[in-house]
XYZ file of C-alpha atoms in Angstrom:
734
model
C -219.683 345.498 205.990
C -220.002 342.324 208.071
C -220.879 339.075 206.321
C -224.395 337.818 206.674
C -224.882 334.654 208.715
C -227.157 332.370 206.737
C -226.922 329.595 209.332
C -228.371 331.296 212.375
C -229.525 329.034 215.177
C -233.162 329.270 216.352
C -234.540 328.568 219.772
C -238.080 327.222 220.139
C -239.408 330.719 220.869
C -237.688 332.393 217.934
C -238.729 329.545 215.657
C -242.371 329.958 216.742
C -242.223 333.722 216.171
C -240.685 333.197 212.738
C -243.431 330.739 211.798
C -246.186 333.147 212.891
C -244.788 336.135 211.008
C -244.077 334.061 207.886
C -247.617 332.665 207.745
C -249.180 336.105 208.387
C -247.006 337.719 205.699
C -247.808 335.031 203.116
C -251.578 335.175 203.699
C -251.592 338.979 203.689
C -249.711 339.058 200.377
C -252.181 336.591 198.879
C -255.173 338.596 200.127
C -253.868 341.969 198.908
C -252.759 340.774 195.452
C -255.868 338.703 194.874
C -253.903 335.558 194.084
C -255.745 332.287 194.593
C -255.405 331.086 198.249
C -254.618 327.596 196.920
C -251.078 328.805 196.237
C -250.490 329.170 199.969
C -251.425 325.555 200.481
C -249.201 324.489 197.581
C -246.220 326.373 199.006
C -246.805 324.785 202.411
C -246.919 321.313 200.826
C -243.554 321.964 199.215
C -242.141 323.029 202.588
C -243.462 319.852 204.173
C -241.697 317.724 201.586
C -238.448 319.645 202.085
C -238.655 319.293 205.868
C -239.181 315.553 205.539
C -236.201 315.162 203.203
C -233.930 317.255 205.447
C -235.048 315.407 208.570
C -234.432 312.033 206.958
C -230.943 313.150 205.962
C -230.270 314.128 209.574
C -231.454 310.764 210.888
C -234.812 311.884 212.306
C -237.376 309.247 213.179
C -240.507 308.757 211.051
C -242.827 310.183 213.711
C -240.750 313.348 213.899
C -240.772 313.680 210.115
C -244.587 313.401 210.080
C -244.897 315.984 212.865
C -242.686 318.542 211.061
C -244.561 318.010 207.788
C -247.858 318.513 209.664
C -246.647 321.865 210.997
C -245.967 323.047 207.461
C -249.354 321.882 206.227
C -251.126 323.505 209.223
C -249.420 326.820 208.495
C -250.381 326.554 204.802
C -253.982 325.670 205.643
C -254.336 328.681 207.962
C -252.796 331.025 205.372
C -255.159 329.792 202.654
C -258.214 330.054 204.960
C -257.315 333.507 206.238
C -256.710 334.880 202.727
C -259.988 333.460 201.399
C -262.226 334.461 204.349
C -261.204 338.041 204.849
C -258.256 340.037 205.923
C -255.707 337.804 207.709
C -255.192 340.471 210.375
C -258.785 340.181 211.526
C -259.275 339.190 215.151
C -260.674 335.644 214.441
C -257.850 334.896 212.004
C -255.162 336.140 214.405
C -256.701 334.195 217.286
C -256.669 331.006 215.237
C -252.998 331.612 214.247
C -251.960 332.241 217.846
C -253.701 329.104 219.072
C -252.075 326.941 216.398
C -248.605 328.410 217.158
C -249.020 327.817 220.884
C -250.037 324.205 220.297
C -246.997 323.676 218.090
C -244.661 325.266 220.617
C -245.919 323.128 223.504
C -245.995 319.870 221.564
C -242.421 320.195 220.242
C -240.818 319.282 223.581
C -242.839 316.095 223.785
C -241.881 315.138 220.256
C -238.195 315.755 221.066
C -238.333 313.594 224.189
C -240.037 310.847 222.266
C -237.371 310.922 219.566
C -234.490 310.802 222.082
C -236.020 307.911 223.987
C -236.779 305.997 220.826
C -233.249 306.482 219.472
C -231.760 305.274 222.754
C -233.995 302.225 222.734
C -233.062 301.382 219.164
C -229.325 301.888 219.854
C -229.427 299.564 222.843
C -231.293 297.016 220.812
C -228.632 297.227 218.093
C -225.817 296.919 220.631
C -227.500 293.937 222.193
C -227.794 292.315 218.801
C -224.152 293.055 218.006
C -223.050 291.751 221.378
C -225.034 288.606 220.823
C -223.428 288.243 217.408
C -219.959 288.812 218.864
C -220.650 286.370 221.649
C -221.805 283.795 219.164
C -218.697 284.344 217.075
C -216.567 284.324 220.254
C -218.129 281.069 221.358
C -217.455 279.554 217.965
C -213.875 280.833 217.980
C -213.460 279.779 221.571
C -214.671 276.277 220.834
C -212.221 276.047 217.933
C -209.312 277.242 220.071
C -210.271 275.010 222.957
C -210.246 272.032 220.600
C -207.018 273.217 218.950
C -205.157 273.528 222.256
C -206.347 270.089 223.282
C -205.243 268.542 219.954
C -201.940 270.374 219.433
C -200.669 271.182 222.922
C -202.460 268.354 224.804
C -203.937 270.894 227.238
C -207.435 269.750 228.189
C -209.827 272.060 229.968
C -208.550 275.434 228.697
C -210.968 278.348 229.050
C -210.997 281.025 226.368
C -211.442 284.283 228.269
C -211.398 286.745 225.374
C -210.625 287.047 221.680
C -209.754 290.619 220.700
C -209.210 291.658 217.031
C -206.351 294.122 216.456
C -207.173 297.713 215.591
C -205.318 297.474 212.265
C -207.310 294.322 211.404
C -204.072 292.384 210.877
C -204.719 289.699 213.488
C -206.195 289.009 216.898
C -205.239 288.138 220.466
C -206.547 285.165 222.421
C -206.469 285.198 226.233
C -206.526 281.713 227.762
C -206.955 280.413 231.281
C -204.810 277.283 231.413
C -205.794 274.155 233.347
C -204.335 273.719 236.823
C -200.563 273.264 236.877
C -200.012 274.237 233.221
C -197.765 277.172 232.297
C -197.585 279.375 229.266
C -194.062 278.075 228.657
C -195.552 274.659 227.882
C -197.776 276.283 225.277
C -194.960 278.370 223.749
C -193.254 275.236 222.432
C -196.195 274.721 220.065
C -196.148 278.130 218.330
C -195.146 276.693 214.951
C -197.613 273.832 215.254
C -200.461 276.235 216.064
C -199.549 278.414 213.077
C -199.546 275.359 210.850
C -202.940 274.265 212.150
C -204.318 277.744 211.363
C -202.854 277.566 207.829
C -201.328 281.032 208.168
C -199.680 282.714 205.186
C -195.906 283.141 204.942
C -194.787 285.964 207.190
C -197.658 285.466 209.627
C -197.312 283.525 212.834
C -198.322 282.762 216.392
C -196.675 284.260 219.490
C -197.320 282.967 223.001
C -196.571 285.049 226.086
C -197.482 285.102 229.742
C -200.726 286.722 230.836
C -201.473 289.149 233.639
C -201.215 286.414 236.253
C -199.816 282.923 236.509
C -201.857 280.224 234.831
C -202.873 282.469 231.932
C -201.449 282.833 228.438
C -201.687 285.418 225.674
C -201.718 284.067 222.110
C -201.097 286.645 219.366
C -202.110 285.495 215.879
C -201.024 287.651 212.912
C -203.160 287.060 209.842
C -201.654 289.770 207.604
C -197.949 289.879 206.740
C -196.866 293.333 207.933
C -193.212 292.273 208.264
C -192.608 292.454 204.506
C -193.824 296.062 204.296
C -191.622 299.119 204.801
C -192.506 301.188 207.859
C -191.128 304.749 207.494
C -189.511 306.471 210.443
C -192.115 308.579 212.317
C -192.478 312.224 211.351
C -192.522 313.386 214.969
C -189.181 314.994 215.888
C -190.298 316.710 219.087
C -187.750 316.853 221.947
C -187.513 313.797 224.196
C -185.510 312.686 227.236
C -183.085 309.799 227.557
C -185.341 308.533 230.345
C -188.151 308.017 227.806
C -188.529 304.679 226.074
C -188.349 304.954 222.302
C -189.544 302.806 219.407
C -187.222 301.250 216.831
C -190.015 299.580 214.853
C -193.329 297.762 215.192
C -194.340 294.249 216.179
C -196.697 292.113 214.130
C -199.699 293.411 216.075
C -198.768 297.041 215.381
C -197.483 297.759 218.889
C -194.128 299.579 219.082
C -190.898 297.627 219.534
C -189.393 299.566 222.435
C -185.926 300.098 223.825
C -184.050 302.377 226.209
C -180.454 303.217 227.112
C -181.124 305.316 230.186
C -179.807 302.824 232.738
C -179.153 299.694 230.697
C -176.773 298.786 227.895
C -177.760 297.455 224.488
C -176.552 294.762 222.120
C -177.549 294.139 218.518
C -176.488 291.771 215.762
C -177.328 291.280 212.124
C -175.912 289.564 209.076
C -174.824 291.506 206.000
C -177.891 292.894 204.259
C -180.169 292.215 207.217
C -180.832 295.874 208.036
C -178.492 296.092 211.047
C -177.034 299.436 209.975
C -180.502 300.841 209.315
C -181.593 299.769 212.804
C -178.501 301.406 214.312
C -179.377 304.613 212.474
C -182.925 304.424 213.849
C -181.459 304.154 217.360
C -179.139 307.078 216.580
C -182.109 309.149 215.397
C -184.081 308.450 218.560
C -181.046 309.286 220.727
C -180.478 312.518 218.833
C -184.036 313.640 219.591
C -183.155 313.741 223.298
C -182.033 316.969 224.924
C -180.093 315.317 227.755
C -177.841 312.727 226.092
C -174.632 312.942 224.050
C -173.851 310.332 221.398
C -170.306 309.031 220.913
C -169.491 306.618 218.086
C -166.838 303.920 217.837
C -166.435 302.482 214.328
C -162.898 301.519 213.335
C -164.036 299.971 210.027
C -164.426 303.279 208.182
C -166.740 305.317 210.417
C -169.726 304.304 208.313
C -171.892 304.647 211.406
C -171.082 308.358 211.750
C -170.641 309.634 208.205
C -174.376 309.804 207.295
C -174.944 311.992 210.376
C -171.882 314.213 209.886
C -171.820 314.928 206.136
C -174.709 317.411 206.129
C -172.754 319.433 208.706
C -169.140 318.877 207.679
C -169.596 319.186 203.892
C -173.004 320.796 203.225
C -173.101 323.104 206.255
C -176.883 322.789 206.693
C -176.485 323.243 210.453
C -173.808 324.739 212.663
C -173.221 321.999 215.228
C -172.426 318.289 214.819
C -175.160 316.017 216.110
C -172.620 313.279 216.942
C -170.437 314.584 219.763
C -167.354 312.396 219.104
C -166.372 309.763 216.576
C -163.508 307.311 217.101
C -162.372 305.870 213.771
C -159.051 304.372 214.882
C -157.950 302.156 217.741
C -155.923 304.967 219.308
C -158.847 307.404 219.148
C -161.049 304.675 220.613
C -158.684 304.107 223.516
C -158.590 307.839 224.207
C -162.403 308.005 224.144
C -162.904 304.988 226.403
C -160.178 306.106 228.816
C -161.869 309.484 229.082
C -165.206 307.729 229.625
C -163.713 305.732 232.498
C -162.257 308.889 234.011
C -165.633 310.633 233.639
C -167.297 307.762 235.494
C -164.870 308.127 238.383
C -165.135 311.940 238.436
C -168.927 312.001 238.294
C -169.221 309.503 241.132
C -167.142 311.777 243.360
C -168.226 315.234 242.321
C -171.959 314.841 241.682
C -172.848 313.379 245.068
C -174.708 316.524 246.108
C -176.715 316.526 242.889
C -177.744 312.918 243.526
C -178.608 313.706 247.142
C -180.741 316.627 246.009
C -182.593 314.282 243.648
C -182.880 311.732 246.514
C -181.452 309.061 244.248
C -178.314 306.966 244.081
C -178.212 307.567 240.321
C -177.244 310.781 238.598
C -180.254 312.549 237.032
C -179.772 313.285 233.343
C -180.145 316.971 232.583
C -179.360 319.372 229.771
C -176.321 320.638 231.707
C -175.267 317.148 232.862
C -176.091 314.929 229.877
C -175.861 311.175 229.722
C -173.125 309.787 227.460
C -174.207 306.967 225.139
C -171.345 305.194 223.351
C -172.536 303.375 220.223
C -170.045 300.739 219.062
C -170.304 299.198 215.586
C -168.617 295.907 214.810
C -166.737 294.680 217.848
C -165.125 291.679 216.126
C -162.192 293.726 214.797
C -161.476 295.532 218.070
C -158.376 294.526 220.069
C -158.896 292.675 223.305
C -157.790 295.644 225.397
C -160.510 297.845 223.888
C -163.138 295.175 224.443
C -162.019 295.062 228.047
C -162.399 298.831 228.349
C -165.920 298.593 226.885
C -166.759 295.928 229.459
C -165.451 298.150 232.266
C -167.578 301.086 231.098
C -170.622 298.813 230.995
C -169.845 297.540 234.497
C -169.230 300.872 236.185
C -171.082 303.634 234.335
C -174.739 302.939 235.117
C -175.150 305.182 238.157
C -173.471 308.189 236.499
C -175.127 307.928 233.108
C -172.435 306.476 230.849
C -173.971 303.667 228.793
C -172.899 301.558 225.812
C -174.714 300.183 222.754
C -172.742 297.423 220.997
C -173.427 295.812 217.618
C -171.787 293.085 215.598
C -172.261 291.100 212.409
C -172.066 287.833 214.293
C -173.373 286.598 217.617
C -170.380 284.504 218.619
C -168.109 284.567 221.647
C -165.134 285.872 219.644
C -167.161 288.791 218.257
C -169.159 289.517 221.421
C -167.407 288.409 224.630
C -169.684 286.831 227.208
C -169.164 289.625 229.802
C -170.352 292.245 227.292
C -173.373 290.140 226.399
C -174.253 289.645 230.064
C -174.273 293.406 230.688
C -176.664 294.152 227.802
C -180.241 294.054 229.096
C -181.680 295.271 225.799
C -180.915 292.975 222.892
C -182.084 292.876 219.308
C -181.071 290.581 216.493
C -181.772 291.009 212.798
C -181.876 288.162 210.301
C -179.043 285.641 210.588
C -178.423 282.391 208.756
C -177.642 280.209 211.761
C -180.266 279.866 214.520
C -177.407 279.138 216.940
C -176.380 282.798 216.815
C -179.830 283.907 217.966
C -179.667 281.256 220.670
C -176.344 282.759 221.824
C -177.809 286.272 221.777
C -181.074 285.360 223.517
C -179.788 282.837 226.021
C -182.590 280.628 227.311
C -184.898 281.239 224.343
C -183.667 278.677 221.869
C -187.066 278.594 220.149
C -186.285 281.874 218.356
C -186.533 280.913 214.683
C -184.956 283.100 211.941
C -187.818 282.053 209.664
C -190.136 284.298 211.688
C -188.206 287.358 210.455
C -186.926 286.463 206.985
C -186.980 289.907 205.310
C -184.436 292.744 205.467
C -185.275 295.062 208.322
C -186.941 292.287 210.339
C -185.578 290.950 213.600
C -186.287 290.040 217.206
C -186.435 292.529 220.056
C -186.022 291.693 223.762
C -186.187 294.709 226.043
C -185.949 294.470 229.817
C -187.859 291.409 230.986
C -189.756 290.901 227.721
C -189.089 287.833 225.623
C -187.712 288.220 222.070
C -190.545 289.161 219.705
C -190.435 289.590 215.904
C -190.458 293.228 214.789
C -189.958 295.346 211.680
C -187.522 298.236 212.068
C -188.435 301.692 210.837
C -187.019 302.574 207.435
C -184.596 305.518 207.551
C -183.053 306.811 204.315
C -180.170 309.344 203.975
C -182.458 312.230 202.998
C -184.534 311.726 206.132
C -181.349 311.504 208.229
C -180.224 314.890 206.873
C -183.608 316.361 207.843
C -183.349 314.931 211.343
C -179.779 316.219 211.813
C -180.775 319.737 210.753
C -183.862 319.681 212.993
C -182.136 318.537 216.199
C -178.708 320.185 215.844
C -179.555 323.395 217.707
C -180.863 321.583 220.781
C -178.042 319.079 221.218
C -176.430 319.372 224.704
C -172.746 319.938 225.486
C -170.470 318.002 227.824
C -170.455 319.253 231.388
C -167.408 320.993 232.844
C -166.610 318.276 235.389
C -166.482 315.657 232.624
C -164.340 317.897 230.407
C -161.830 318.476 233.212
C -160.700 314.831 233.573
C -157.063 314.118 232.566
C -157.939 312.701 229.148
C -160.215 315.680 228.592
C -157.201 317.377 227.024
C -157.885 315.314 223.886
C -161.559 316.303 223.746
C -161.494 319.888 222.334
C -159.392 318.886 219.307
C -161.319 315.692 218.502
C -162.806 316.979 215.254
C -159.498 318.542 214.203
C -158.056 315.020 214.325
C -161.049 313.098 212.978
C -162.652 315.205 210.215
C -159.567 315.512 207.936
C -159.191 311.736 208.066
C -162.872 311.015 207.414
C -163.141 313.517 204.542
C -159.702 313.179 203.030
C -159.474 315.111 199.765
C -162.721 317.036 200.394
C -163.188 320.623 201.479
C -164.770 321.026 204.876
C -167.533 323.620 205.191
C -166.681 326.824 207.082
C -169.190 325.919 209.834
C -166.670 323.321 211.035
C -163.933 325.890 211.713
C -164.815 326.453 215.387
C -164.153 322.726 215.845
C -161.127 322.321 213.576
C -159.231 325.603 214.023
C -157.868 324.524 217.389
C -154.541 323.310 218.703
C -154.405 319.634 217.850
C -153.500 317.377 220.763
C -152.591 313.955 219.321
C -153.956 310.968 221.185
C -151.475 308.400 222.528
C -150.523 305.951 219.796
C -149.671 302.274 220.140
C -147.616 302.058 216.964
C -148.369 300.095 213.832
C -149.707 296.597 214.422
C -146.995 294.017 214.141
C -144.150 296.475 214.612
C -141.603 295.137 217.136
C -140.874 297.303 220.134
C -137.715 299.324 219.586
C -136.091 302.079 221.544
C -136.593 305.574 220.189
C -133.180 307.194 220.007
C -134.692 310.677 220.190
C -136.790 310.105 223.265
C -135.390 307.019 224.868
C -138.962 305.602 224.863
C -140.302 302.417 223.373
C -142.792 302.837 220.476
C -146.233 302.613 222.038
C -144.775 303.403 225.454
C -144.556 306.657 227.384
C -143.572 309.507 225.103
C -144.253 307.767 221.784
C -145.391 310.257 219.134
C -144.746 313.273 221.393
C -142.330 315.948 220.284
C -139.289 316.272 222.598
C -139.339 319.491 224.577
C -143.145 319.899 224.306
C -145.350 320.315 227.410
C -146.521 316.729 226.991
C -142.864 315.639 226.933
C -142.188 317.534 230.149
C -145.218 315.927 231.808
C -144.109 312.394 230.968
C -140.348 312.930 231.435
C -139.873 315.613 234.085
C -136.303 316.868 234.231
C -135.274 315.519 230.813
C -134.004 317.665 227.992
C -135.171 317.357 224.394
C -132.204 315.046 223.723
C -133.481 312.582 226.290
C -130.767 313.203 228.921
C -130.913 314.683 232.389
C -129.554 318.254 232.595
C -125.993 318.565 233.926
C -125.367 314.835 233.323
C -123.129 313.188 230.779
C -124.665 312.067 227.507
C -125.074 308.315 226.960
C -121.861 308.261 225.034
C -120.020 310.012 227.842
C -120.907 307.659 230.602
C -124.495 308.671 231.375
C -127.585 306.474 231.057
C -127.057 303.429 228.893
C -128.318 303.795 225.309
C -131.359 301.703 224.556
C -132.655 301.536 228.111
C -136.356 302.543 228.250
C -137.196 305.497 230.449
C -139.495 304.799 233.346
C -142.559 306.919 234.022
C -142.086 309.145 237.060
C -145.155 309.248 239.272
C -146.061 310.816 242.594
C -144.465 309.491 245.761
C -147.173 307.798 247.780
C -145.228 304.991 249.473
C -141.651 305.316 250.703
C -139.300 302.332 251.094
C -137.623 301.283 254.300
C -135.090 303.774 255.601
C -131.561 302.486 255.037
C -129.285 301.725 257.974
C -127.673 304.823 259.493
C -124.103 303.594 258.970
C -123.311 303.145 255.276
C -120.222 303.102 253.223
C -119.669 305.940 250.779
C -120.659 305.241 247.226
C -117.641 304.620 244.969
C -117.046 307.288 242.351
C -117.583 306.372 238.737
C -114.488 306.110 236.608
C -114.257 308.817 233.935
C -115.694 307.652 230.617
C -117.190 304.503 232.085
C -121.000 304.191 232.017
C -122.586 303.766 235.372
C -125.329 301.249 236.098
C -127.258 303.676 238.249
C -126.820 304.492 241.953
C -125.573 301.556 243.959
C -127.643 300.693 247.027
C -126.189 301.606 250.374
C -124.748 298.581 252.199
C -125.322 298.307 255.961
C -122.333 297.510 258.175
C -123.922 294.344 259.532
C -126.286 292.891 256.951
C -128.204 289.777 257.854
C -129.616 287.086 255.640
C -133.136 287.687 256.950
C -133.198 291.389 255.997
C -132.980 292.445 252.310
C -130.633 295.188 251.367
C -132.586 298.440 251.492
C -132.905 300.365 248.180
C -132.084 303.999 247.628
C -134.602 306.588 248.717
C -136.958 306.335 245.732
C -140.692 305.946 245.262
C -142.233 302.491 245.632
C -144.547 303.533 242.806
C -141.493 304.202 240.633
C -140.158 300.767 241.501
C -143.520 299.193 240.642
C -143.515 300.892 237.228
C -139.937 299.701 236.750
C -141.088 296.134 237.427
C -143.792 296.480 234.778
C -141.270 297.742 232.240
C -138.782 295.007 233.116
C -141.484 292.318 232.869
C -141.798 293.003 229.138
C -144.644 291.476 227.086
C -145.101 288.653 229.629
C -146.428 291.142 232.165
C -146.811 290.702 235.894
C -149.484 290.853 238.578
C -150.093 292.442 241.999
C -149.031 289.392 244.008
C -145.788 288.971 242.093
C -145.080 292.699 242.300
C -145.651 292.644 246.065
C -143.056 289.872 246.441
C -140.582 291.632 244.131
C -140.984 294.945 245.959
C -140.434 293.258 249.315
C -137.292 291.669 247.913
C -136.155 295.195 247.067
C -136.916 296.363 250.606
C -140.338 297.984 250.109
C -143.140 297.032 252.481
C -145.957 297.754 250.040
C -149.200 295.770 250.390
C -150.894 294.061 247.464
C -154.012 296.247 247.918
C -151.947 299.394 247.378
C -150.338 297.910 244.267
C -153.763 296.937 242.890
C -154.901 300.542 243.372
C -151.911 301.826 241.380
C -152.612 299.344 238.603
C -156.251 300.434 238.366
C -155.232 304.078 238.071
C -152.611 303.284 235.431
C -155.082 301.129 233.505
C -157.658 303.939 233.534
C -155.069 306.325 232.054
C -153.974 303.676 229.497
C -150.423 303.549 230.866
C -150.804 299.811 231.410
C -153.160 297.204 230.008
C -155.020 294.562 231.948
C -154.896 291.154 230.286
C -157.338 288.484 231.342
C -159.970 288.715 234.049
C -160.495 287.512 237.605
C -157.751 285.411 239.095
C -156.120 285.107 235.661
C -155.601 288.869 235.281
C -152.131 290.286 234.762
C -150.807 293.656 233.588
C -148.564 294.638 230.665
C -146.979 298.035 230.176
C -148.366 299.809 227.141
C -144.881 299.638 225.557
C -145.416 295.905 225.075
C -149.221 295.673 224.877
C -149.322 295.700 221.068
C -146.712 292.954 220.900
C -148.701 290.895 223.390
C -151.968 291.396 221.485
C -150.363 290.468 218.168
C -148.860 287.343 219.660
C -152.297 286.313 220.908
C -154.051 287.017 217.636
C -155.996 289.952 218.917
């Protein structure tokens, strides 16, 4: 049985019909039963009172209330008259009822129009009164601010355009037209003085910024201290794109403190206990919401940046995929990651040209199948100089192909954050620090940034794009909420594209978690959901040896620790790649052992590379090479001697690769290294006509594959073979 609807809606016609039938029924009942007709009038009076009360509750006007009460009384009067004078269904009684109903029906429209017009008139009158009140208050405020700017900032003739209270009622914004020739920068110097003149509470303040056009200024005045309150991370975990700006907190006026890593790099600092790690986790959370960006972490101080995001997967197994795509917890893992990033940059620039052309853009569009790579680096102060240089190179070259970097440090000093890295970071945020000079270093050109404006944990200054540093309060993100976020976003995290996986250092990528997880969770049992990532063939990353260990020859491989072949098992495929033609004992097949007159013990092996530049062809008439005496070690093949050598022409070398000779020069240079110009001269002395540009190209390729290290920048740059790079870094305190 359907439910009865006790709130049916009447039209004017149905309401009139209901009134007629109700009055006729009531009077007929009174007439038939012989009840006194006065009861009809009494019932109608009660209905009139009820209609008036209901109308007043609904906001009806007094005239409308009187009209509705009159209708009730008219119906009651007719019912009483009809019952007393004869049968209510008599022709005179029915004619009187019909006439009264028709009058009520026709008059109702007029009453409704009157009520609507009267309400509109009253509303406009109220708005006019409120506007007049606001204008009066605005004029009073404006006069105060005009006087204040003249007294404090010595700016006469300012015009107060508008004063707008904030929606959260925590402050207000003043828009000012400055006198001719004045700039908002002149006014910004007086922020503290204006706050003092307003007698603001601790934690409140005044911010001055440029207006919509030159000659105007925006003054934000916070009257309630929102910076000391915790602001929880938003509940919304809906999918986003890396191209979307995201919030890391709120400003004093309640507006979001924004950032982005789509095409720019980021830099953040914060003293111990300032909330720097919490802010990094907020950035991680916002990055993990995206469906077109992978997050790589570099944290060689214990991987504290990654562990809160990995534990729910690696130990608890609450989701099947890691939300962080790669974590580098050691210097060697970091070098492998950054080298792969550099190779990805080069590969994407070449192989995604058609995709960029299709998008009609010179920048690679981020997609689920071609995700951006965001490398988040925590604490750069302890990183070796070579790694910092790799980070700088990624920042310099990865913008167009979506490889970006977010760097953070405890200190904002040149030794912790090199100037080139700072220059590349267009989004900067700084949490509380003790020394204002560090904020001045971070926000160059804005020395007025005062740590006292953000004195609580979780507070800082945010400068994104072209905006000036503004105080903000970072969202609060606790471990339980991080576990919820990781479980919610795990299934929609993207995977690295095939082109990026196929770069040379991509061979270290599939086994990354097999190397990293056992070290991060030493002594703990990994959850079975990690097996697809850990039950793989482990490919060890190239190692540079223990810091401070002197370079020694490896008797098993003939390689220097940290050099080619270090940490690689003789006879393995990796061994064959680095030392083609050598046996597991380190000797060439069908050649005497070192003790039997072969290669001298202790001499480092040189890396064999592709022939791309041949030396000069030796003279056609040469003397035969003397045979080596049995049992006597040879010094290598002697160069062929022309019959008529001249002083102006160097003795040509044997038919070997100029690239091999260049690598030999790097090995022979030792920890002092060498450069392209010097190598060009040395190669010419050996008979190779190799140009400096070609040598520079080789060095860039070798540096990208971590075979050599670039030391210094610009005209002071030189190159050291990786066999000696650790020794060089240790000697320079890096």
